[in-house]
XYZ file of C-alpha atoms in Angstrom:
725
model
C -87.133 32.532 -101.549
C -84.256 34.812 -100.608
C -82.433 37.273 -102.861
C -79.343 38.859 -101.431
C -77.047 41.206 -103.337
C -74.212 43.477 -102.222
C -72.710 45.958 -104.642
C -69.944 48.504 -104.011
C -69.114 49.683 -107.519
C -70.704 52.984 -108.514
C -71.106 51.716 -112.077
C -73.996 49.494 -111.037
C -77.110 51.303 -112.322
C -80.151 49.116 -111.687
C -80.811 46.179 -109.389
C -84.249 44.596 -109.242
C -85.505 41.632 -107.256
C -89.020 40.269 -107.670
C -90.956 37.445 -106.121
C -94.437 36.963 -107.499
C -97.234 35.812 -105.199
C -94.801 34.212 -102.762
C -94.444 34.407 -98.998
C -91.589 34.821 -96.535
C -89.142 36.296 -99.032
C -86.110 38.331 -97.974
C -84.422 40.916 -100.237
C -81.284 42.753 -99.050
C -79.600 45.278 -101.330
C -76.428 47.329 -100.975
C -75.078 49.947 -103.405
C -72.064 52.215 -103.186
C -71.471 55.203 -105.454
C -73.563 57.802 -107.246
C -76.530 57.735 -109.578
C -77.585 54.205 -108.612
C -81.128 52.871 -108.896
C -82.742 49.975 -107.042
C -86.193 48.404 -107.342
C -87.691 45.797 -104.985
C -91.163 44.355 -105.596
C -92.540 41.741 -103.203
C -96.015 40.162 -103.335
C -97.428 37.944 -100.622
C -97.103 37.778 -96.873
C -94.267 37.901 -94.348
C -91.747 39.367 -96.792
C -88.748 41.455 -95.729
C -86.966 44.086 -97.832
C -83.919 46.132 -96.843
C -81.201 48.196 -98.492
C -78.082 50.302 -98.029
C -77.046 53.018 -100.511
C -73.924 55.114 -100.043
C -73.455 58.021 -102.423
C -75.312 60.845 -104.095
C -78.347 61.045 -106.366
C -79.373 57.431 -105.778
C -82.952 56.214 -106.206
C -84.714 53.280 -104.524
C -88.272 51.949 -104.853
C -89.593 49.233 -102.529
C -93.109 47.893 -103.119
C -94.755 45.224 -100.960
C -98.308 43.889 -101.359
C -99.777 41.488 -98.836
C -99.876 41.189 -95.075
C -97.237 41.259 -92.340
C -94.511 42.522 -94.657
C -91.531 44.492 -93.348
C -89.391 47.173 -94.991
C -86.341 47.043 -92.739
C -85.234 44.483 -90.194
C -87.561 41.623 -89.184
C -86.484 38.252 -87.861
C -82.880 37.015 -87.574
C -79.780 37.853 -89.495
C -77.026 40.427 -89.614
C -78.700 43.727 -88.571
C -76.002 45.743 -90.338
C -77.439 44.751 -93.686
C -81.093 44.357 -92.692
C -81.807 48.084 -92.551
C -83.115 50.953 -94.725
C -80.241 53.413 -95.213
C -79.293 56.067 -97.744
C -76.156 58.031 -96.920
C -75.320 60.939 -99.186
C -77.023 63.837 -100.907
C -79.964 64.217 -103.297
C -81.158 60.653 -102.759
C -84.735 59.457 -103.236
C -86.416 56.606 -101.360
C -89.965 55.387 -102.021
C -91.625 52.658 -99.925
C -95.141 51.429 -100.727
C -96.993 48.753 -98.753
C -100.493 47.477 -99.542
C -102.196 45.141 -97.090
C -102.596 44.645 -93.373
C -100.163 44.665 -90.443
C -97.219 45.795 -92.549
C -94.277 47.577 -90.957
C -91.582 49.996 -92.015
C -88.238 50.521 -90.269
C -88.302 47.758 -87.661
C -84.521 47.926 -87.183
C -83.139 49.721 -84.159
C -81.875 52.589 -86.330
C -84.966 52.475 -88.498
C -85.174 54.014 -91.956
C -82.416 56.615 -92.298
C -81.375 59.202 -94.840
C -78.107 60.895 -93.837
C -77.145 63.879 -95.949
C -78.675 66.865 -97.646
C -81.637 67.364 -99.963
C -82.917 63.800 -99.623
C -86.545 62.765 -100.178
C -88.425 59.866 -98.595
C -91.968 58.934 -99.632
C -93.779 56.294 -97.578
C -97.213 54.902 -98.342
C -99.202 52.257 -96.447
C -102.700 51.111 -97.418
C -105.198 49.106 -95.323
C -105.213 48.261 -91.587
C -102.848 48.031 -88.623
C -99.779 49.222 -90.461
C -96.810 50.720 -88.626
C -94.035 53.193 -89.398
C -91.613 52.578 -86.559
C -88.682 54.934 -86.961
C -87.693 57.272 -89.807
C -84.718 59.644 -89.578
C -83.509 62.300 -92.004
C -80.363 64.159 -90.976
C -78.912 67.108 -92.877
C -75.141 66.889 -92.623
C -73.696 69.971 -94.320
C -75.314 73.117 -95.641
C -78.134 72.886 -98.120
C -79.075 76.419 -99.094
C -82.842 76.250 -99.625
C -84.462 72.802 -99.393
C -83.033 70.311 -96.929
C -84.775 66.937 -96.554
C -88.364 66.011 -97.482
C -90.482 63.306 -95.861
C -93.946 62.308 -97.069
C -95.759 59.606 -95.063
C -99.269 58.398 -95.886
C -101.397 55.760 -94.182
C -104.795 55.363 -95.810
C -107.647 53.050 -96.665
C -107.872 51.399 -93.265
C -107.855 51.679 -89.492
C -105.531 51.395 -86.513
C -102.394 52.522 -88.297
C -99.442 53.792 -86.265
C -96.580 56.217 -86.911
C -94.299 55.859 -83.916
C -91.372 58.129 -84.685
C -90.258 60.305 -87.595
C -87.366 62.701 -87.170
C -85.729 65.378 -89.307
C -82.565 67.007 -88.056
C -80.505 69.851 -89.494
C -77.025 69.754 -87.966
C -75.617 72.685 -89.953
C -76.063 76.416 -89.455
C -77.920 76.608 -92.744
C -81.434 78.040 -92.895
C -82.508 75.332 -95.317
C -85.978 73.885 -94.723
C -86.861 70.335 -93.739
C -90.376 69.427 -94.856
C -92.532 66.707 -93.282
C -95.993 65.852 -94.629
C -97.988 63.159 -92.779
C -101.476 61.932 -93.724
C -103.634 59.308 -92.009
C -107.130 58.333 -93.148
C -109.400 55.920 -91.323
C -110.157 55.319 -87.670
C -108.060 54.902 -84.509
C -104.804 55.914 -86.148
C -101.973 56.997 -83.845
C -99.086 59.467 -84.053
C -96.377 59.021 -81.419
C -96.506 56.955 -78.259
C -97.552 57.564 -74.662
C -95.655 58.513 -72.631
C -93.801 60.551 -75.227
C -90.449 62.260 -75.142
C -88.268 63.949 -77.702
C -87.407 60.633 -79.337
C -90.994 59.656 -80.125
C -93.681 61.176 -82.319
C -93.033 63.556 -85.213
C -89.884 65.599 -84.607
C -88.025 68.308 -86.516
C -84.754 69.479 -84.990
C -83.219 72.450 -86.761
C -84.127 75.731 -88.394
C -86.679 76.818 -90.990
C -88.671 73.587 -90.829
C -92.223 72.939 -92.022
C -94.577 70.173 -90.899
C -98.085 69.316 -92.140
C -100.276 66.640 -90.544
C -103.648 65.482 -91.891
C -106.012 63.015 -90.230
C -109.324 62.053 -91.810
C -111.600 59.749 -89.843
C -112.659 59.111 -86.268
C -110.882 58.392 -82.968
C -107.426 59.156 -84.295
C -104.980 59.535 -81.446
C -107.633 58.289 -79.031
C -107.203 54.516 -78.970
C -105.057 51.869 -77.322
C -102.628 50.179 -79.670
C -99.368 48.717 -78.435
C -97.744 51.458 -76.297
C -100.005 54.179 -77.627
C -103.046 55.656 -75.915
C -105.213 58.713 -75.986
C -105.407 60.839 -72.813
C -105.966 64.625 -72.926
C -108.923 66.319 -71.227
C -109.999 67.384 -68.749
C -109.348 70.541 -70.631
C -106.617 69.867 -71.801
C -104.507 68.088 -69.209
C -102.522 70.663 -69.273
C -100.740 70.594 -72.588
C -97.010 69.887 -72.846
C -98.308 67.814 -75.417
C -98.735 64.126 -75.856
C -101.115 62.689 -78.448
C -100.303 62.864 -81.341
C -96.983 64.432 -80.369
C -95.517 66.574 -83.129
C -92.441 68.529 -82.029
C -90.206 71.149 -83.600
C -86.929 72.162 -81.970
C -85.271 75.195 -83.517
C -86.054 78.498 -85.170
C -88.482 79.613 -87.857
C -90.607 76.470 -87.640
C -94.145 76.083 -88.970
C -96.657 73.344 -88.204
C -100.114 72.745 -89.667
C -102.619 70.108 -88.545
C -105.960 69.376 -90.233
C -108.501 66.835 -88.993
C -111.881 65.867 -90.438
C -113.830 63.480 -88.246
C -114.771 62.925 -84.639
C -112.889 62.401 -81.364
C -109.463 63.046 -82.848
C -106.600 63.997 -80.509
C -103.519 65.948 -81.555
C -100.741 67.563 -79.573
C -97.746 69.601 -80.738
C -94.768 71.277 -79.102
C -92.380 73.867 -80.506
C -89.087 74.781 -78.843
C -87.323 77.787 -80.302
C -87.941 81.090 -82.024
C -90.435 82.331 -84.594
C -92.609 79.206 -84.513
C -96.092 78.950 -85.984
C -98.660 76.256 -85.132
C -102.024 76.019 -86.877
C -104.656 73.401 -85.987
C -107.961 72.973 -87.834
C -110.470 70.246 -87.016
C -113.989 69.609 -88.321
C -116.286 67.321 -86.364
C -117.244 66.484 -82.783
C -115.195 65.639 -79.722
C -111.873 66.678 -81.231
C -109.048 67.777 -78.930
C -105.948 69.818 -79.768
C -103.084 70.815 -77.488
C -100.349 73.220 -78.607
C -97.233 73.973 -76.566
C -94.671 76.629 -77.515
C -91.435 77.463 -75.702
C -89.592 80.399 -77.226
C -90.054 83.817 -78.799
C -92.381 85.221 -81.447
C -94.652 82.175 -81.531
C -98.121 82.095 -83.075
C -100.815 79.542 -82.178
C -104.112 79.317 -84.029
C -106.751 76.623 -83.464
C -110.009 76.285 -85.403
C -112.552 73.659 -84.344
C -115.584 73.929 -86.516
C -118.680 72.337 -87.934
C -118.453 70.576 -91.243
C -117.570 73.300 -93.770
C -120.073 71.951 -96.309
C -123.007 70.511 -94.330
C -122.697 72.607 -91.157
C -123.005 69.583 -88.857
C -120.656 68.832 -85.996
C -118.348 71.163 -84.130
C -119.598 70.014 -80.716
C -117.746 68.889 -77.620
C -114.326 69.964 -78.862
C -111.438 70.957 -76.587
C -108.415 73.106 -77.411
C -105.532 74.194 -75.214
C -102.330 76.152 -75.705
C -99.423 76.597 -73.314
C -96.878 79.231 -74.313
C -93.584 80.110 -72.625
C -91.817 83.150 -74.056
C -92.313 86.627 -75.424
C -94.512 88.155 -78.118
C -96.645 85.045 -78.517
C -100.030 85.096 -80.204
C -102.718 82.497 -79.531
C -106.131 82.346 -81.215
C -108.789 79.667 -80.656
C -112.054 79.597 -82.623
C -114.807 77.074 -81.885
C -118.277 76.724 -83.386
C -121.381 75.040 -81.979
C -121.890 73.580 -78.510
C -120.053 72.316 -75.428
C -116.577 73.321 -76.519
C -113.675 74.120 -74.191
C -110.761 76.475 -74.913
C -107.828 76.939 -72.530
C -104.790 79.226 -72.917
C -101.773 79.518 -70.624
C -99.095 82.094 -71.431
C -95.870 82.864 -69.557
C -94.128 86.006 -70.734
C -94.810 89.513 -71.911
C -96.754 91.207 -74.696
C -98.835 88.151 -75.521
C -102.144 88.171 -77.376
C -104.805 85.570 -76.578
C -108.042 85.378 -78.551
C -110.895 82.911 -78.033
C -114.015 82.942 -80.216
C -116.834 80.521 -79.424
C -120.253 80.374 -81.065
C -123.424 78.748 -79.702
C -123.858 77.392 -76.148
C -122.279 75.327 -73.406
C -118.823 76.624 -74.251
C -116.045 77.281 -71.736
C -113.007 79.511 -72.115
C -110.093 79.782 -69.668
C -107.202 82.175 -70.288
C -104.225 82.456 -67.918
C -101.337 84.871 -68.529
C -98.206 85.456 -66.476
C -96.434 88.725 -67.263
C -96.997 92.217 -68.606
C -98.599 93.785 -71.634
C -100.909 90.876 -72.429
C -103.951 91.306 -74.656
C -106.815 88.868 -73.997
C -110.016 88.817 -76.055
C -112.884 86.367 -75.478
C -116.011 86.296 -77.644
C -118.782 83.850 -76.791
C -121.895 84.147 -78.939
C -124.818 81.893 -78.064
C -128.220 83.508 -78.301
C -129.976 81.092 -75.955
C -127.044 79.142 -74.566
C -124.864 79.254 -71.468
C -121.180 80.084 -71.943
C -118.431 80.484 -69.362
C -115.258 82.593 -69.559
C -112.366 82.815 -67.097
C -109.459 85.226 -67.550
C -106.591 85.368 -65.049
C -103.505 87.572 -65.355
C -101.088 86.640 -62.616
C -98.227 88.936 -61.647
C -97.110 87.097 -58.531
C -93.953 85.904 -60.255
C -93.718 88.709 -62.810
C -95.894 91.750 -62.134
C -98.944 91.486 -64.388
C -99.168 95.079 -65.576
C -100.476 96.974 -68.614
C -102.838 94.260 -69.788
C -105.975 94.561 -71.913
C -108.917 92.186 -71.412
C -112.021 92.257 -73.611
C -114.866 89.786 -72.966
C -118.019 89.774 -75.108
C -120.819 87.304 -74.374
C -124.331 86.799 -75.763
C -126.696 84.340 -74.094
C -126.722 83.049 -70.531
C -123.091 83.738 -69.738
C -120.615 83.801 -66.883
C -117.417 85.859 -66.998
C -114.682 85.897 -64.348
C -111.648 88.202 -64.713
C -108.820 88.152 -62.134
C -105.792 90.438 -62.466
C -102.772 90.678 -60.183
C -101.079 93.898 -61.266
C -101.454 97.512 -62.353
C -102.671 99.570 -65.315
C -104.886 96.946 -66.898
C -107.897 97.745 -69.095
C -110.860 95.377 -68.649
C -114.014 95.501 -70.798
C -116.856 93.024 -70.228
C -119.935 93.219 -72.482
C -122.787 90.781 -71.891
C -126.211 90.426 -73.494
C -128.810 88.082 -72.013
C -128.823 86.616 -68.517
C -125.241 87.199 -67.420
C -122.888 87.043 -64.455
C -119.682 89.103 -64.536
C -116.959 89.181 -61.895
C -113.795 91.303 -61.994
C -111.099 91.137 -59.302
C -107.934 93.256 -59.321
C -105.100 92.955 -56.829
C -101.368 93.644 -56.772
C -98.108 92.826 -55.060
C -98.618 96.003 -53.075
C -101.858 97.104 -54.714
C -103.601 96.846 -58.055
C -103.485 100.459 -59.209
C -104.506 102.543 -62.227
C -106.783 99.900 -63.701
C -109.785 100.674 -65.908
C -112.848 98.396 -65.655
C -115.937 98.599 -67.850
C -118.885 96.201 -67.420
C -121.863 96.544 -69.767
C -124.799 94.166 -69.308
C -128.073 94.158 -71.222
C -130.843 91.610 -71.588
C -133.932 90.754 -73.572
C -136.352 92.219 -71.013
C -137.004 88.943 -69.170
C -133.597 88.034 -67.706
C -131.238 89.411 -65.087
C -127.577 90.424 -64.944
C -125.159 90.247 -62.031
C -121.877 92.155 -61.884
C -119.238 91.971 -59.140
C -116.013 94.001 -59.000
C -113.359 93.801 -56.302
C -110.316 96.101 -56.371
C -107.426 96.273 -53.937
C -105.644 99.453 -54.919
C -105.770 103.093 -55.927
C -106.579 105.294 -58.911
C -108.834 102.712 -60.543
C -111.779 103.598 -62.808
C -114.886 101.382 -62.744
C -117.804 101.867 -65.135
C -120.906 99.639 -65.034
C -124.000 99.762 -67.249
C -126.943 97.393 -66.680
C -130.458 97.172 -68.083
C -133.479 95.583 -66.344
C -133.426 93.508 -63.167
C -129.723 93.750 -62.380
C -127.529 93.184 -59.333
C -124.225 94.969 -58.777
C -121.598 94.663 -56.069
C -118.353 96.685 -56.009
C -115.722 96.613 -53.253
C -112.631 98.830 -53.335
C -109.933 98.535 -50.677
C -106.169 98.431 -50.219
C -103.802 95.483 -50.127
C -102.987 93.991 -46.730
C -99.302 94.026 -47.604
C -99.212 97.732 -48.434
C -98.314 99.505 -45.218
C -98.127 102.846 -46.951
C -101.822 102.831 -47.824
C -102.829 101.092 -44.583
C -105.110 98.831 -46.545
C -107.082 101.674 -48.100
C -108.024 102.101 -51.744
C -107.890 105.745 -52.691
C -108.732 108.034 -55.583
C -110.900 105.494 -57.399
C -113.770 106.517 -59.693
C -116.940 104.405 -59.881
C -119.758 105.158 -62.329
C -122.854 102.938 -62.437
C -125.934 103.205 -64.682
C -128.766 100.751 -64.052
C -132.121 100.683 -65.860
C -134.955 98.556 -64.482
C -135.400 96.863 -61.113
C -131.811 97.060 -59.948
C -129.723 96.437 -56.857
C -126.393 98.236 -56.559
C -123.984 97.802 -53.645
C -120.723 99.744 -53.465
C -118.232 99.433 -50.621
C -115.081 101.561 -50.396
C -112.294 101.454 -47.836
C -110.189 104.528 -48.480
C -110.088 108.211 -49.360
C -110.719 110.537 -52.276
C -113.018 108.151 -54.118
C -115.731 109.358 -56.503
C -118.940 107.286 -56.733
C -121.834 107.938 -59.125
C -124.813 105.549 -59.112
C -127.718 106.171 -61.490
C -130.792 103.920 -61.398
C -133.904 104.290 -63.553
C -137.082 102.399 -64.366
C -140.699 103.544 -64.139
C -142.148 100.639 -62.143
C -138.910 99.073 -60.958
C -137.727 98.830 -57.368
C -134.170 100.156 -57.378
C -131.934 99.557 -54.377
C -128.648 101.452 -53.956
C -126.273 100.813 -51.050
C -123.016 102.733 -50.626
C -120.638 102.241 -47.688
C -117.409 104.237 -47.286
C -114.989 103.633 -44.456
C -111.322 103.617 -43.567
C -109.376 100.555 -42.525
C -107.033 101.752 -39.808
C -108.087 105.331 -40.515
C -111.311 106.900 -41.792
C -112.693 107.070 -45.301
C -112.240 110.760 -46.070
C -112.939 113.235 -48.873
C -115.095 110.864 -50.904
C -117.866 112.021 -53.258
C -121.092 109.998 -53.562
C -123.855 110.842 -56.044
C -126.981 108.637 -56.242
C -129.804 109.256 -58.734
C -132.885 107.040 -58.660
C -135.819 107.486 -61.023
C -138.637 105.051 -60.504
C -141.051 103.687 -58.012
C -140.070 102.369 -54.566
C -136.404 103.269 -54.831
C -134.211 102.677 -51.791
C -130.871 104.439 -51.273
C -128.656 103.719 -48.259
C -125.388 105.573 -47.617
C -123.073 104.840 -44.701
C -119.892 106.885 -44.233
C -117.208 106.352 -41.632
C -114.963 109.351 -42.148
C -114.637 113.073 -42.696
C -115.161 115.685 -45.407
C -117.280 113.437 -47.601
C -119.852 114.855 -50.037
C -123.122 112.915 -50.462
C -125.909 113.739 -52.932
C -129.081 111.644 -53.332
C -131.770 112.438 -55.927
C -134.896 110.280 -56.021
C -138.067 110.519 -58.100
C -141.373 108.830 -57.099
C -141.993 107.111 -53.716
C -138.465 106.530 -52.493
C -136.551 105.840 -49.306
C -133.157 107.329 -48.404
C -131.158 106.163 -45.369
C -128.002 108.076 -44.432
C -125.557 107.278 -41.629
C -122.399 109.287 -40.916
C -119.879 108.411 -38.248
C -116.146 107.937 -37.843
C -113.966 104.859 -38.165
C -114.367 102.225 -35.431
C -117.454 103.984 -34.008
C -115.862 107.419 -33.831
C -117.060 110.655 -35.361
C -117.572 111.691 -38.953
C -116.828 115.389 -39.352
C -117.294 118.116 -41.943
C -119.385 116.012 -44.329
C -121.897 117.549 -46.758
C -125.307 115.959 -47.317
C -127.824 116.696 -50.079
C -131.031 114.661 -50.491
C -133.764 115.537 -52.985
C -136.903 113.417 -53.265
C -139.568 114.343 -55.817
C -142.935 112.780 -56.524
C -143.412 112.514 -60.280
C -147.173 112.754 -60.690
C -148.660 109.759 -62.425
C -150.362 106.492 -61.582
C -150.416 105.049 -58.079
C -151.855 105.880 -54.686
C -149.255 106.335 -51.960
C -146.515 108.741 -53.031
C -144.633 108.989 -49.736
C -140.867 109.566 -49.714
C -138.834 108.697 -46.611
C -135.505 110.127 -45.398
C -133.737 108.717 -42.347
C -130.446 110.405 -41.374
C -128.200 109.496 -38.441
C -125.095 111.601 -37.744
C -122.281 111.176 -35.246
C -119.748 113.935 -35.753
C -119.053 117.644 -35.895
C -119.321 120.492 -38.363
C -121.332 118.575 -40.954
C -122.958 120.840 -43.565
C -121.166 123.870 -42.098
C -121.061 125.474 -45.529
C -124.637 126.659 -44.952
C -123.573 129.541 -42.760
C -126.826 129.599 -40.760
C -127.210 132.097 -37.935
C -129.990 133.146 -35.542
C -133.109 130.977 -35.758
C -131.381 129.218 -38.616
C -131.086 132.481 -40.498
C -134.757 133.114 -39.839
C -135.640 129.898 -41.598
C -133.899 130.558 -44.837
C -135.968 130.570 -47.962
C -132.927 129.762 -50.090
C -131.534 126.423 -48.960
C -128.066 125.752 -50.202
C -125.648 122.842 -49.878
C -126.531 120.417 -47.105
C -130.278 120.419 -47.542
C -132.962 117.746 -47.830
C -135.936 118.255 -50.162
C -139.195 116.310 -50.425
C -142.016 117.012 -52.850
C -145.351 115.213 -52.657
C -147.653 113.908 -49.955
C -147.140 111.726 -46.910
C -143.381 112.321 -46.906
C -141.340 111.609 -43.802
C -137.924 112.839 -42.568
C -136.226 111.464 -39.468
C -132.972 113.026 -38.241
C -130.866 111.863 -35.303
C -127.673 113.678 -34.342
C -125.285 112.402 -31.647
C -126.114 110.609 -28.406
C -125.336 110.929 -24.709
C -121.892 109.366 -25.154
C -120.638 110.909 -28.398
C -121.275 114.628 -28.734
C -122.017 116.080 -32.129
C -121.326 119.768 -32.450
C -121.642 122.507 -35.025
C -123.801 120.619 -37.529
C -126.263 122.409 -39.818
C -129.303 120.828 -41.444
C -131.958 122.265 -43.763
C -135.241 120.605 -44.664
C -137.818 121.547 -47.264
C -141.097 119.703 -47.737
C -143.726 120.705 -50.296
C -147.142 119.027 -50.285
C -149.445 117.706 -47.619
C -149.356 115.290 -44.700
C -145.558 115.587 -44.501
C -143.626 114.915 -41.291
C -140.225 115.967 -39.942
C -139.025 114.390 -36.705
C -135.576 115.276 -35.410
C -133.420 115.014 -32.310
C -130.000 116.478 -31.552
C -128.581 114.900 -28.386
C -125.402 115.804 -26.525
C -124.103 118.485 -28.822
C -123.627 122.227 -29.070
C -124.021 124.899 -31.741
C -126.123 122.724 -34.044
C -128.500 124.500 -36.438
C -131.711 123.330 -38.083
C -133.923 125.112 -40.644
C -137.296 123.583 -41.509
C -139.529 124.798 -44.335
C -142.869 123.079 -44.918
C -145.242 124.284 -47.634
C -148.721 122.767 -47.805
C -151.368 121.425 -45.441
C -151.470 118.992 -42.519
C -147.687 118.977 -42.114
C -145.899 118.116 -38.848
C -142.534 119.168 -37.397
C -141.312 117.573 -34.164
C -137.761 118.526 -33.175
C -135.724 118.116 -29.984
C -132.325 119.692 -29.259
C -130.180 118.955 -26.209
C -127.080 121.055 -25.592
C -125.944 124.639 -25.781
C -126.064 127.271 -28.504
C -128.331 125.168 -30.725
C -130.604 126.967 -33.198
C -133.924 125.734 -34.632
C -136.136 127.595 -37.100
C -139.415 126.278 -38.512
C -141.764 127.819 -41.042
C -144.996 126.213 -42.183
């Protein structure tokens, strides 16, 4: 049965064509003028309905029930009349299909509304239905509301929306609104590979788009030209499935998914865009791309809001090009992945992940970025990577804040200056911070705070190529620390040295701290504590092409079996070591490339804190190649008659069985004008020293107690040695 009617007179008000429980019917309607109304009802299979309305305030309803029905071109015939077209303003089009394998807008031009303030409502119920192509184009200048599109596919699986498009061609700020809902499984938005003619698209200003998917495996199947993709994490954006795009200014996009393994991707090109993605379930993936200014991205992947189940194995990624962008990703439960890439300045990236097995990767290109990562899993293992790259645009003035609870790994890499990095970890953690720069990475502030539950260990590593940086590290119980500060190989002015840096380390428990500095005027403070813990502190200061000069090193160790080792290749450095209870201190001073280290000041104080334990021996081993070290003492004859008031440059030991070994110079490198003072209080203490190949060296030895031994050798001229026991 075929009903065909063409009408051009605007006086025609209502045209209805019905075919009851019949198949392969074809209804084609055409109306010209204003205030027209058309109704098409088709029941059965393989029916085709199409219409053309020209004019304003027209209304059309097309209802098809059955399978394999088409609203818009299907089969043969004149394509100019086998379409879905409303041209004019304030028109309303409603298409409803119930059944399987139905299709809307099969014609090349699809379903079109051309004009302002038009509304299209599309509904498909059951399985394998398709919306091929829907276009709404604003022609003139609606003032508030432009066109409205509502598309719903529900009550079945494997439905497909290939392309819907809203376009505002005028300079008006009127809003196009698109609302898309799919319920069921393996539903698809857009096609792969996508471009700007496929998927959901709004082209204009002040647009709003809302997408809802309820069910499983949406965007993840293979139907016709469509496929899933995404991952690994998340491939990287410039979005495909399910491909929602907004081109223009003041756009807003909202996506909500309830179910598992759903994939959704969106892209916004323009200014003042907002994207919001919420998904509840497992294995969901969301990719958001933004190209423009003042964009905001927010992604929430969560457990079921009512029953608390789900929220596992989700992946979210955002890729932002522009200025003043804000990105926030929140994930709950286990094995989630969050990835942010930002190109531009003054961006804010926030990732919040709860539970374990989560991974976060944040990459920013530009200045003034603010990155915050929170991973909270009491007994789980989370991983965070933050990279701020200034190789193309200097990555300066950034703020990075990483907080982790559980068994966590954090890696922060910055290429630029004046960044503020804070890493706080609780549990068994690994933290790594690296700062570099085009010339150097200068004026950065690093804070690493690690604590545990008394049975786990923390590891912190910091590498800085640059000057004027501040590093602060706090660790509790069984920790390992490594810090290296140097210059940049491309900075000829600094000659690869890192100068005027400040390093402060506090470790409690059985700790290992290693600090290496290539440069001058650095200030290092390392404090280790723990009653029964074996603390190990290693500090090395050197120059690259020159010496490492005018550095200050202060090491405090409280606890049993502490070991402090200081090696300095340079001049005018100030070293202080304080140790309590059975400790070892090893000190080596020389110049760069095996030369001399001159005018350095050394202070070592070892004290036995009376308590439990047998052997209380402290050990000091000092090796010096250089001149005028500890000259501030001002010793004179017989080391100022073995001074009873030992000032700067002295070595103290308190307890029993203590041992001091001092070696100054050798037969090749002379060491002149050095002054050393030793004080041992207790019994069975030993001082063994040798000064070889040097002149005017002074030594004062004071031993108080019983069964003490001093054995000293001096070779050279004008050397002075004074011993009192």
